[in-house]
Tab-separated table of N, CA and C in Angstrom:
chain	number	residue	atom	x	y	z
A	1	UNK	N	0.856	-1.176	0.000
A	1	UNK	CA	0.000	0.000	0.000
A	1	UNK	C	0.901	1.237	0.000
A	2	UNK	N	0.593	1.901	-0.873
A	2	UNK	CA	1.400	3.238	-1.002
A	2	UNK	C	0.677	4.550	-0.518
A	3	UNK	N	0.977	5.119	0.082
A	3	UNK	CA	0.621	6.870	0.331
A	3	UNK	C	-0.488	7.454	-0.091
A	4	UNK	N	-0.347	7.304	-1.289
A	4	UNK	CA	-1.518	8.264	-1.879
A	4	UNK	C	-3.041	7.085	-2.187
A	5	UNK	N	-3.093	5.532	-1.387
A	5	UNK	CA	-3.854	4.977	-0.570
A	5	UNK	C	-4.518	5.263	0.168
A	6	UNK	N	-3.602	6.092	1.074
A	6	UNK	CA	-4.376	6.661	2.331
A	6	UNK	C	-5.375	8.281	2.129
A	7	UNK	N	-5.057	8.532	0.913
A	7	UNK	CA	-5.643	9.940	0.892
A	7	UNK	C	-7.462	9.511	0.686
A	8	UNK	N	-8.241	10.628	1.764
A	8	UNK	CA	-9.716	10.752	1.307
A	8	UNK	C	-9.932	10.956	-0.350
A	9	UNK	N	-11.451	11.358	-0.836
A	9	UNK	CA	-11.491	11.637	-1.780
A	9	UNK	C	-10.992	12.842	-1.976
A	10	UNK	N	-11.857	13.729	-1.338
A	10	UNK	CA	-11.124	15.446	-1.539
A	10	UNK	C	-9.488	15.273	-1.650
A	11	UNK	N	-8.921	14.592	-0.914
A	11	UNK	CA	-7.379	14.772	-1.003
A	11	UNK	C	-6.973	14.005	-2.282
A	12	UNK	N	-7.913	13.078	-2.584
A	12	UNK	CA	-7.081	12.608	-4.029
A	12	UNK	C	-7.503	13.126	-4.931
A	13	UNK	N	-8.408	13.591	-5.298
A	13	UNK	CA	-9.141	14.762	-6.344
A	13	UNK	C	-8.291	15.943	-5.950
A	14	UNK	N	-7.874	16.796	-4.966
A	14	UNK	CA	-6.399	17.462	-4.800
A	14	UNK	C	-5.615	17.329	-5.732
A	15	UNK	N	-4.725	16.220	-5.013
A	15	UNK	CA	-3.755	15.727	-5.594
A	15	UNK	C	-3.457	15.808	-7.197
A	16	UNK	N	-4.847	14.991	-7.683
A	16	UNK	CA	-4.897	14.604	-9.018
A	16	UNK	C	-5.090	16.363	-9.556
A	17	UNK	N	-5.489	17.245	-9.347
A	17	UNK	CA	-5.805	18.481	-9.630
A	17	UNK	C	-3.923	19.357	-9.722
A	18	UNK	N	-3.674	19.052	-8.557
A	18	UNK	CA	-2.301	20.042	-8.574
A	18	UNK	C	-1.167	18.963	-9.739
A	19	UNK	N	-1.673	17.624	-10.133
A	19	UNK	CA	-0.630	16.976	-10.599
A	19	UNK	C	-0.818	17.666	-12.066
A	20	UNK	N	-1.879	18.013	-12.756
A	20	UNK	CA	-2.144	18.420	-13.467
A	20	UNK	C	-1.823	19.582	-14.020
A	21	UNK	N	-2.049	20.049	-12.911
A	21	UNK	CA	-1.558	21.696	-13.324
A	21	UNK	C	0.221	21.796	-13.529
A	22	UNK	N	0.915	21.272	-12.529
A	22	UNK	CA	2.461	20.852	-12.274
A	22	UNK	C	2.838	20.268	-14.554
A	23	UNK	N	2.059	19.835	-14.886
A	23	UNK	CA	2.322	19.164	-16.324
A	23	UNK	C	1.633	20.309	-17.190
A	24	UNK	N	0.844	21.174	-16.756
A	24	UNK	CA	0.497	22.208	-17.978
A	24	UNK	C	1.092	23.118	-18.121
A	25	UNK	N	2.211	23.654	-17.101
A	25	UNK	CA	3.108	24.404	-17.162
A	25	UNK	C	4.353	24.251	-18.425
A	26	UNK	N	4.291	24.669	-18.745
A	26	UNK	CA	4.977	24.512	-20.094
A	26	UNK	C	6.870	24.537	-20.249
A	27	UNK	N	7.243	24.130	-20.660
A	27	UNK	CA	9.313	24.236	-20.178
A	27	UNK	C	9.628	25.244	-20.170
A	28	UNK	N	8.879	26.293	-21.139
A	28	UNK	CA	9.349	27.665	-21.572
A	28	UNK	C	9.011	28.671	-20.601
A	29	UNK	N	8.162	28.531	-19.663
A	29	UNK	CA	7.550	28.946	-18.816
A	29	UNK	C	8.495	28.884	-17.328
A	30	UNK	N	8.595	27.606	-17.166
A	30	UNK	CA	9.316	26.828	-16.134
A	30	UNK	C	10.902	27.592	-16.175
A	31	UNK	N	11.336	27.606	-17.342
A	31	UNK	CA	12.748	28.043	-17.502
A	31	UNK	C	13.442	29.635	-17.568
A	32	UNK	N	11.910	30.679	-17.726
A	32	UNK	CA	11.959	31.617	-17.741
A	32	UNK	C	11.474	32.162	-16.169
A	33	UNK	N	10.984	31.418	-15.526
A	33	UNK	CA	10.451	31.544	-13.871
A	33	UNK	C	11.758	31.230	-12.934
A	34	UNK	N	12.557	29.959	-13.689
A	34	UNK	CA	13.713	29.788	-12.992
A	34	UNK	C	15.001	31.015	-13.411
A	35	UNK	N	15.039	30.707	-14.230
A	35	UNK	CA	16.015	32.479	-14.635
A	35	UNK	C	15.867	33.336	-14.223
A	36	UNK	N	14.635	34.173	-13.807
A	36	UNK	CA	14.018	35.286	-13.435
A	36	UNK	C	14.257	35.216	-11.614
A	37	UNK	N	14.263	33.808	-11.041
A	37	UNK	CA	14.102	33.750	-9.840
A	37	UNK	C	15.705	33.504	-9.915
A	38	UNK	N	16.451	32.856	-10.290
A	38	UNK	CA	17.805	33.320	-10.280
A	38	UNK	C	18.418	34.642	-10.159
A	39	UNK	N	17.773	35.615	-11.344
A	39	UNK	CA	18.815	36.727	-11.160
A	39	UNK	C	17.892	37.551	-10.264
A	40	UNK	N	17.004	37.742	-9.794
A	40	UNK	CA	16.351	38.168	-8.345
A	40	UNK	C	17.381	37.721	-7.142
A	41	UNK	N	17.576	36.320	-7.196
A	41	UNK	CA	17.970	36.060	-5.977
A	41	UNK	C	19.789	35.918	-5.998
A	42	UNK	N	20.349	36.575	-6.763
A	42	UNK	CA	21.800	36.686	-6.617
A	42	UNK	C	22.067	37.821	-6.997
A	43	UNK	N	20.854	38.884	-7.343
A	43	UNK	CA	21.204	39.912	-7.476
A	43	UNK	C	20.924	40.634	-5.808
A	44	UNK	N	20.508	39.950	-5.013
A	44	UNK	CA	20.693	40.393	-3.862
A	44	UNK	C	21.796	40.268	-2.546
A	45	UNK	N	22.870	39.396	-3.261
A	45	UNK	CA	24.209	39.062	-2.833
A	45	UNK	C	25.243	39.909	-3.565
A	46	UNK	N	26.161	40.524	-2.514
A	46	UNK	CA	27.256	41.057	-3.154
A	46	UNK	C	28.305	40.287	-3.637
A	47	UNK	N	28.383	40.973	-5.077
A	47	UNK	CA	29.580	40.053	-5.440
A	47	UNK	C	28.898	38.918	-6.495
A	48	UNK	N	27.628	38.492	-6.348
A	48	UNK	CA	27.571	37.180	-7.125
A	48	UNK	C	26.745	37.643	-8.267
A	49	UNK	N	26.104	38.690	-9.015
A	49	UNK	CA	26.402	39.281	-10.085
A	49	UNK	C	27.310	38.899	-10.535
A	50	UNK	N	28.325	39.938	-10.181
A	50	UNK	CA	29.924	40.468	-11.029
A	50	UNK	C	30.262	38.847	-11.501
A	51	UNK	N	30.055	37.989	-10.787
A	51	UNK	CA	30.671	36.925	-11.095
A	51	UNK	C	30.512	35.980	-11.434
A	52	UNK	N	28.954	35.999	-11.798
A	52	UNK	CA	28.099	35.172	-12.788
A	52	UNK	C	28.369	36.178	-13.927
A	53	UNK	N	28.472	37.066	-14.368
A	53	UNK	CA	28.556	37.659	-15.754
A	53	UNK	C	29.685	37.653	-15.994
A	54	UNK	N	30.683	37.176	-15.477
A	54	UNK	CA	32.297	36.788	-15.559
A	54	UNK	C	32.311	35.485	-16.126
A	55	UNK	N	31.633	35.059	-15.207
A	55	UNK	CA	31.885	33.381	-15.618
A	55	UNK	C	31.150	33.048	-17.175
A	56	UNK	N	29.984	34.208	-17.547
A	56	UNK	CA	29.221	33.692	-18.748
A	56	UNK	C	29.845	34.227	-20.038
A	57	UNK	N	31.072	35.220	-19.434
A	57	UNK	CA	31.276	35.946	-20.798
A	57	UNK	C	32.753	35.556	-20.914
A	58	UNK	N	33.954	34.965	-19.610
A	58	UNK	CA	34.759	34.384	-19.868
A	58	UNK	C	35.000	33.153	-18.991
A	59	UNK	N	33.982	32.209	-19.886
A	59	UNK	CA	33.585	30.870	-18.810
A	59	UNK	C	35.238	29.918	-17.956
A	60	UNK	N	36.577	30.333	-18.985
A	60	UNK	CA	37.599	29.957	-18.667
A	60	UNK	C	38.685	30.920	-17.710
A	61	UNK	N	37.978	31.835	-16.980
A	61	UNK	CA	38.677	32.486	-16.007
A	61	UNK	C	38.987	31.809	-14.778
A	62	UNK	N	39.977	32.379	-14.317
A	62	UNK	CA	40.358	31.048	-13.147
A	62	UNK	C	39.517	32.101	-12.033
A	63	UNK	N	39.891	31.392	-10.734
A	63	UNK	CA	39.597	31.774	-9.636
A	63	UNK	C	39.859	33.313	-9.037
A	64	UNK	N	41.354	33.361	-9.514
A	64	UNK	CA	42.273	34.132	-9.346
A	64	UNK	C	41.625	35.515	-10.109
A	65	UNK	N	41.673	35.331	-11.094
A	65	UNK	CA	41.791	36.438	-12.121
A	65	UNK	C	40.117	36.986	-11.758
A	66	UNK	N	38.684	35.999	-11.544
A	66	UNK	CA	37.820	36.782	-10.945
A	66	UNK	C	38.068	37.191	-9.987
A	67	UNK	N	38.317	36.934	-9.046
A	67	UNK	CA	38.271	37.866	-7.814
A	67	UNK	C	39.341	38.590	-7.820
A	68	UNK	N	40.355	39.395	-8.796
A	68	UNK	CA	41.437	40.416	-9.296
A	68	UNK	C	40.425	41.447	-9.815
A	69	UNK	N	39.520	40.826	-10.929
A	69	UNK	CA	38.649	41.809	-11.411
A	69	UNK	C	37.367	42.503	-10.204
A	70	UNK	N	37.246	41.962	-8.917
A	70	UNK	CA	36.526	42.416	-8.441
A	70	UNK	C	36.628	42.750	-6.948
A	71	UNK	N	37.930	42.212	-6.797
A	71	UNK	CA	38.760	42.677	-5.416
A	71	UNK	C	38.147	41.632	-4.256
A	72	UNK	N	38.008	40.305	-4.440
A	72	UNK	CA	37.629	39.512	-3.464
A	72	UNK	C	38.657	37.938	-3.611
A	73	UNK	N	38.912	37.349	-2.614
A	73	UNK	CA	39.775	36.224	-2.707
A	73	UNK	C	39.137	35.234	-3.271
A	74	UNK	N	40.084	34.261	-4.162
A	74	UNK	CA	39.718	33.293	-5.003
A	74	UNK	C	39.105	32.880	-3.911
A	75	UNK	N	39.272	32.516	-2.843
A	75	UNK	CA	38.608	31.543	-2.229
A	75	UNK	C	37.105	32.030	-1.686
A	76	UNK	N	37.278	33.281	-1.897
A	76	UNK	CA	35.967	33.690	-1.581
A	76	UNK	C	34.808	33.309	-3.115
A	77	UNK	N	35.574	33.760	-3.794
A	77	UNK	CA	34.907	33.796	-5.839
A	77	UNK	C	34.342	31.526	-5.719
A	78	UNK	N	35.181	31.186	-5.341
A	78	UNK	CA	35.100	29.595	-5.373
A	78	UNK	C	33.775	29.397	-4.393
A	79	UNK	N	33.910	30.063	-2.880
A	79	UNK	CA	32.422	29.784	-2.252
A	79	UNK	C	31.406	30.533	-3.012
A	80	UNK	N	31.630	31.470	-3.354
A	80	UNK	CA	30.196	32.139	-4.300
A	80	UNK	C	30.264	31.604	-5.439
A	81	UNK	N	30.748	31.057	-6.380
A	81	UNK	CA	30.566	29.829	-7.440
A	81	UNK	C	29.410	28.876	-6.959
A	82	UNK	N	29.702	28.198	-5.691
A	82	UNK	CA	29.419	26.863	-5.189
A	82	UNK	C	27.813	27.242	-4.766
A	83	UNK	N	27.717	28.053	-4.022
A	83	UNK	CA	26.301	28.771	-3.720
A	83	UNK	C	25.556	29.236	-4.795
A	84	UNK	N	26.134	29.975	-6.229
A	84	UNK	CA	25.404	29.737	-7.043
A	84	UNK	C	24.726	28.604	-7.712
A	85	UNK	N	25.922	27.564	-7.670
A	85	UNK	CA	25.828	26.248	-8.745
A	85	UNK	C	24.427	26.188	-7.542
A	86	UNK	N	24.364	25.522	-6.331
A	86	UNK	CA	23.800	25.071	-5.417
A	86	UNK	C	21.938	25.953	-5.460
A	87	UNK	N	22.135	27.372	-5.790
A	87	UNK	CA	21.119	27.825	-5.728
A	87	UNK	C	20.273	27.450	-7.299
A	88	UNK	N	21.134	27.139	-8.211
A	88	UNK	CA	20.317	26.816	-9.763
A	88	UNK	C	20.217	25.600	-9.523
A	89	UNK	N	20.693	24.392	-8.696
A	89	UNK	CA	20.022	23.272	-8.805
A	89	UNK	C	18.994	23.168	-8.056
A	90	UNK	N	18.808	23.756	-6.862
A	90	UNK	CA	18.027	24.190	-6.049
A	90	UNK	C	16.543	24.546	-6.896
A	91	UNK	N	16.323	25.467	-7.814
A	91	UNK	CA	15.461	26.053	-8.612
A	91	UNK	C	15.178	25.053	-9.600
A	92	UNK	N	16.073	24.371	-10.055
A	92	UNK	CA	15.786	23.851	-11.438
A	92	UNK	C	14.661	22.451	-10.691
A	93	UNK	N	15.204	22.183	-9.447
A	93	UNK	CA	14.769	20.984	-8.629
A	93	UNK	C	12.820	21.322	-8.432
A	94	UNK	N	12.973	22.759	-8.023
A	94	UNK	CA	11.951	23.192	-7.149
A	94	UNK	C	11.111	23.672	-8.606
A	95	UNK	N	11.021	23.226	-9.459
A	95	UNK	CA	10.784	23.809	-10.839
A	95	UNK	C	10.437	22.624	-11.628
A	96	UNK	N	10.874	21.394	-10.968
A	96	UNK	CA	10.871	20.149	-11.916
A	96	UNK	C	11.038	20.236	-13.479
A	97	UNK	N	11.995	20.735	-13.592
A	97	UNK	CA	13.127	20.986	-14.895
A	97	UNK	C	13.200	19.462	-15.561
A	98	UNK	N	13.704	18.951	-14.613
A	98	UNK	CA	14.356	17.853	-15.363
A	98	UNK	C	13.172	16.379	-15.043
A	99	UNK	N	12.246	16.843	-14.543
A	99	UNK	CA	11.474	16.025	-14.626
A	99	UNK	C	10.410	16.078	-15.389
A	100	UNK	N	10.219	17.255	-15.923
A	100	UNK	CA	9.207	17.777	-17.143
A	100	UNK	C	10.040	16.892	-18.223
A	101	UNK	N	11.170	17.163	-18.211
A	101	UNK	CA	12.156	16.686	-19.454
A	101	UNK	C	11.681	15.195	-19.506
A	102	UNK	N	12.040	14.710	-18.600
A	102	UNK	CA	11.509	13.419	-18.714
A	102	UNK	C	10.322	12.549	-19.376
A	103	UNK	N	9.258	13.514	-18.316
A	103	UNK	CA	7.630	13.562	-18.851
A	103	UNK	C	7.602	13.590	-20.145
A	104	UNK	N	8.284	14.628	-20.546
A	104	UNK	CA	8.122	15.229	-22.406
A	104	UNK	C	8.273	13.695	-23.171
A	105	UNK	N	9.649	14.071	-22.750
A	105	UNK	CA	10.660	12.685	-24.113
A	105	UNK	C	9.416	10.949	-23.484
A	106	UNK	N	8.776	10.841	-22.904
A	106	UNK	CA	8.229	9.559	-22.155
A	106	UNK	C	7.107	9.548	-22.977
A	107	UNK	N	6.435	10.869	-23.094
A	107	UNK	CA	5.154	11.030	-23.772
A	107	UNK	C	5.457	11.160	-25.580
A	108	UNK	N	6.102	11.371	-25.503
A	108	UNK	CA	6.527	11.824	-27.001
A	108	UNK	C	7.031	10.453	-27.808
A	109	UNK	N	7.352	9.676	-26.518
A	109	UNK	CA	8.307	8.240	-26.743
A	109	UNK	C	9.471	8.522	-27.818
A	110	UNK	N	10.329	9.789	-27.305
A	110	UNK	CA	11.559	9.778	-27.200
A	110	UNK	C	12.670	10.082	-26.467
A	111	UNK	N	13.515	8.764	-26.280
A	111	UNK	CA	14.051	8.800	-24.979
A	111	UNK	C	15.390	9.399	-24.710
A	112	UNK	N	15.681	10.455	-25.997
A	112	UNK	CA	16.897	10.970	-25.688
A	112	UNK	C	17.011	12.351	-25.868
A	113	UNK	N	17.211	13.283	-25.410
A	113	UNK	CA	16.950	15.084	-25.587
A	113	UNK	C	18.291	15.394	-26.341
A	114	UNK	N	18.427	15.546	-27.071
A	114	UNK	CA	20.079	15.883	-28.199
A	114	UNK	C	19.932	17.434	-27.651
A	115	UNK	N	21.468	17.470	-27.292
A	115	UNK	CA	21.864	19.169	-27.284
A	115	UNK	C	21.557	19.994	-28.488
A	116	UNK	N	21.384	19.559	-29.586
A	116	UNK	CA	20.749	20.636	-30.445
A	116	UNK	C	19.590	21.010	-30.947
A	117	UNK	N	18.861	20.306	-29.525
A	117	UNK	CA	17.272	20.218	-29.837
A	117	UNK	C	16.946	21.117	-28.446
A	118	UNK	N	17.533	21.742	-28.404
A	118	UNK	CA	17.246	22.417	-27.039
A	118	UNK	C	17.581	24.162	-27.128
A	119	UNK	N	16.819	24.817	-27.119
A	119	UNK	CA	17.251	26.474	-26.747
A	119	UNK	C	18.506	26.561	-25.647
A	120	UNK	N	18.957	27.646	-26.180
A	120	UNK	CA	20.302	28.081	-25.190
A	120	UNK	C	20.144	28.140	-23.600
A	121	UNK	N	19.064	28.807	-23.261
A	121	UNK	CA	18.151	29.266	-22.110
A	121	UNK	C	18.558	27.582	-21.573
A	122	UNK	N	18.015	26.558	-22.016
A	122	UNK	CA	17.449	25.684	-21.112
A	122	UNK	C	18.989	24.452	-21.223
A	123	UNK	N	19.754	25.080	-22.594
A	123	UNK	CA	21.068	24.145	-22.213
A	123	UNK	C	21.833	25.151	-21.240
A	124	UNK	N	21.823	26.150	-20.931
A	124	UNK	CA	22.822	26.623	-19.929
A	124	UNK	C	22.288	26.102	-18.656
A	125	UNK	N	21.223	25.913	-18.446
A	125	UNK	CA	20.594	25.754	-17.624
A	125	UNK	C	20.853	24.284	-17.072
A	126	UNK	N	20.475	23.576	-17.923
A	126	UNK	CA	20.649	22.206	-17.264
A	126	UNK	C	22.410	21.521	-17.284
A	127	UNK	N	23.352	22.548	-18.258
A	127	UNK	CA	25.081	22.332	-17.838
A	127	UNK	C	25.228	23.003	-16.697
A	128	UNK	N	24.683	24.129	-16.462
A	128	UNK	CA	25.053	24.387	-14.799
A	128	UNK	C	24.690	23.869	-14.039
A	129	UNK	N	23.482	22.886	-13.894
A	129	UNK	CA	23.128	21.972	-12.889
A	129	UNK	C	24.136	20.843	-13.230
A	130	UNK	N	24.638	20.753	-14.096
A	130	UNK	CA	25.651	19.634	-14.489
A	130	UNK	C	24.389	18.429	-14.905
A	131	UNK	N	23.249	18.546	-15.503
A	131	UNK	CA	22.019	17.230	-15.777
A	131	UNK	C	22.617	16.132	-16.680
A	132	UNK	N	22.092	15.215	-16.238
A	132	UNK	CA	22.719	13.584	-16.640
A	132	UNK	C	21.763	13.433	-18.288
A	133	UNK	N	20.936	14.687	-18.474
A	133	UNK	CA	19.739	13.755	-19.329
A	133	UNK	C	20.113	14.505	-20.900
A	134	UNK	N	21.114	15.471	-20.719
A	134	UNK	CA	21.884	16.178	-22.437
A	134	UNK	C	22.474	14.758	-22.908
A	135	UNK	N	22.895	14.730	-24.132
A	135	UNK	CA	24.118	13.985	-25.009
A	135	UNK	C	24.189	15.025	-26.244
A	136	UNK	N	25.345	15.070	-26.422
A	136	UNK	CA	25.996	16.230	-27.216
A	136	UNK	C	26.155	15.185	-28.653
A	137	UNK	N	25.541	15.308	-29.570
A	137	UNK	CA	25.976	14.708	-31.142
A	137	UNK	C	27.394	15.000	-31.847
A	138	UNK	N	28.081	14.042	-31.673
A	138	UNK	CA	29.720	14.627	-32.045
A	138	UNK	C	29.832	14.320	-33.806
A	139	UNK	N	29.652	15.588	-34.510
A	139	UNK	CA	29.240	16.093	-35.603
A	139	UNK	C	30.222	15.026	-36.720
A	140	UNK	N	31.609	14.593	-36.957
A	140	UNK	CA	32.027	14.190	-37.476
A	140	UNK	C	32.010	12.445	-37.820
A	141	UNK	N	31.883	12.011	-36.478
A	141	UNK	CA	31.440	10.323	-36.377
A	141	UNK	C	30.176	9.845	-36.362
A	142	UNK	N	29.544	11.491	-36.018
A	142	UNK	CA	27.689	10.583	-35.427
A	142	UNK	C	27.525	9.736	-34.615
A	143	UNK	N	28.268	9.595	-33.480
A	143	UNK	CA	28.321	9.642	-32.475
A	143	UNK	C	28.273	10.076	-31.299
A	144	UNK	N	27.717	9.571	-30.191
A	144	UNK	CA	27.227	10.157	-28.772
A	144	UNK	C	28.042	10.590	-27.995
A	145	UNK	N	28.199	11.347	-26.684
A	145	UNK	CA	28.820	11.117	-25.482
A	145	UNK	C	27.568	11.799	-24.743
A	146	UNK	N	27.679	11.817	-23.540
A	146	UNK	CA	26.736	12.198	-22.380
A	146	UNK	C	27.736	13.818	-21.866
A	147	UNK	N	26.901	14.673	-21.207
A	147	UNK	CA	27.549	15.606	-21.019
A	147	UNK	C	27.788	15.136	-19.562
């Protein structure tokens, strides 16, 4: 017997009501609510601006050289990295990102999301969560790898 066993009617007519709505929300929707609630919520930390628009415009800067450009210790630039990464998986989680993804490709009965089937918005999005569910098409062999 599982959980949602125990629910009355009202609570499973609930249930079945909010599950619904959770799937009509659309990715484009979902991904523009998570972005929006991103730069709200690190635009209220000092410092983690400057250094998300560092990292997006020279993704190969070291530690060092951000926090030179903005007068804070690598080791400080490395904990505000980590709190960002932590706050977009956080969102993408609380957003069911990657479980819409799922839903989609399940319903669609296709079970693999190719990186070039995806808007920029929602591949930055799911490489900064680091998501298991990209594979990048390696253009010359036609061949896979997983990101």
């Amino acid at each position: 017997m599982n959980a949602i066993d125990h629910f009355n009617d009202e609570q499973h007519q609930e249930f079945l009501e909010e599950l619904s709505y959770e799937f009509s929300i659309s990715l484009d929707k979902r991904v523009d609510a998570v972005q929006s609630e991103i730069i709200e919520r690190i635009s209220q930390k000092k410092n983690w601006v400057a250094i998300e628009d560092i990292m997006k415009i020279h993704p190969k800067s070291t530690l060092q050289e951000i926090g030179d450009k903005i007068g804070i210790t690598r080791e400080r630039v490395r904990q505000i990295k980590v709190n960002i990464c932590s706050l977009k998986c956080e969102l993408a989680k609380d957003y069911r990102i990657e479980q819409f993804l799922c839903w989609s490709c399940f319903e669609s009965n296709q079970p693999l999301i190719f990186i070039d089937e995806l808007d920029n918005r929602l591949i930055g999005l799911l490489q900064d969560i680091k998501s298991q569910l990209i594979i990048h098409r390696k253009t010359a062999s036609n061949s896979f790898y997983y990101s």
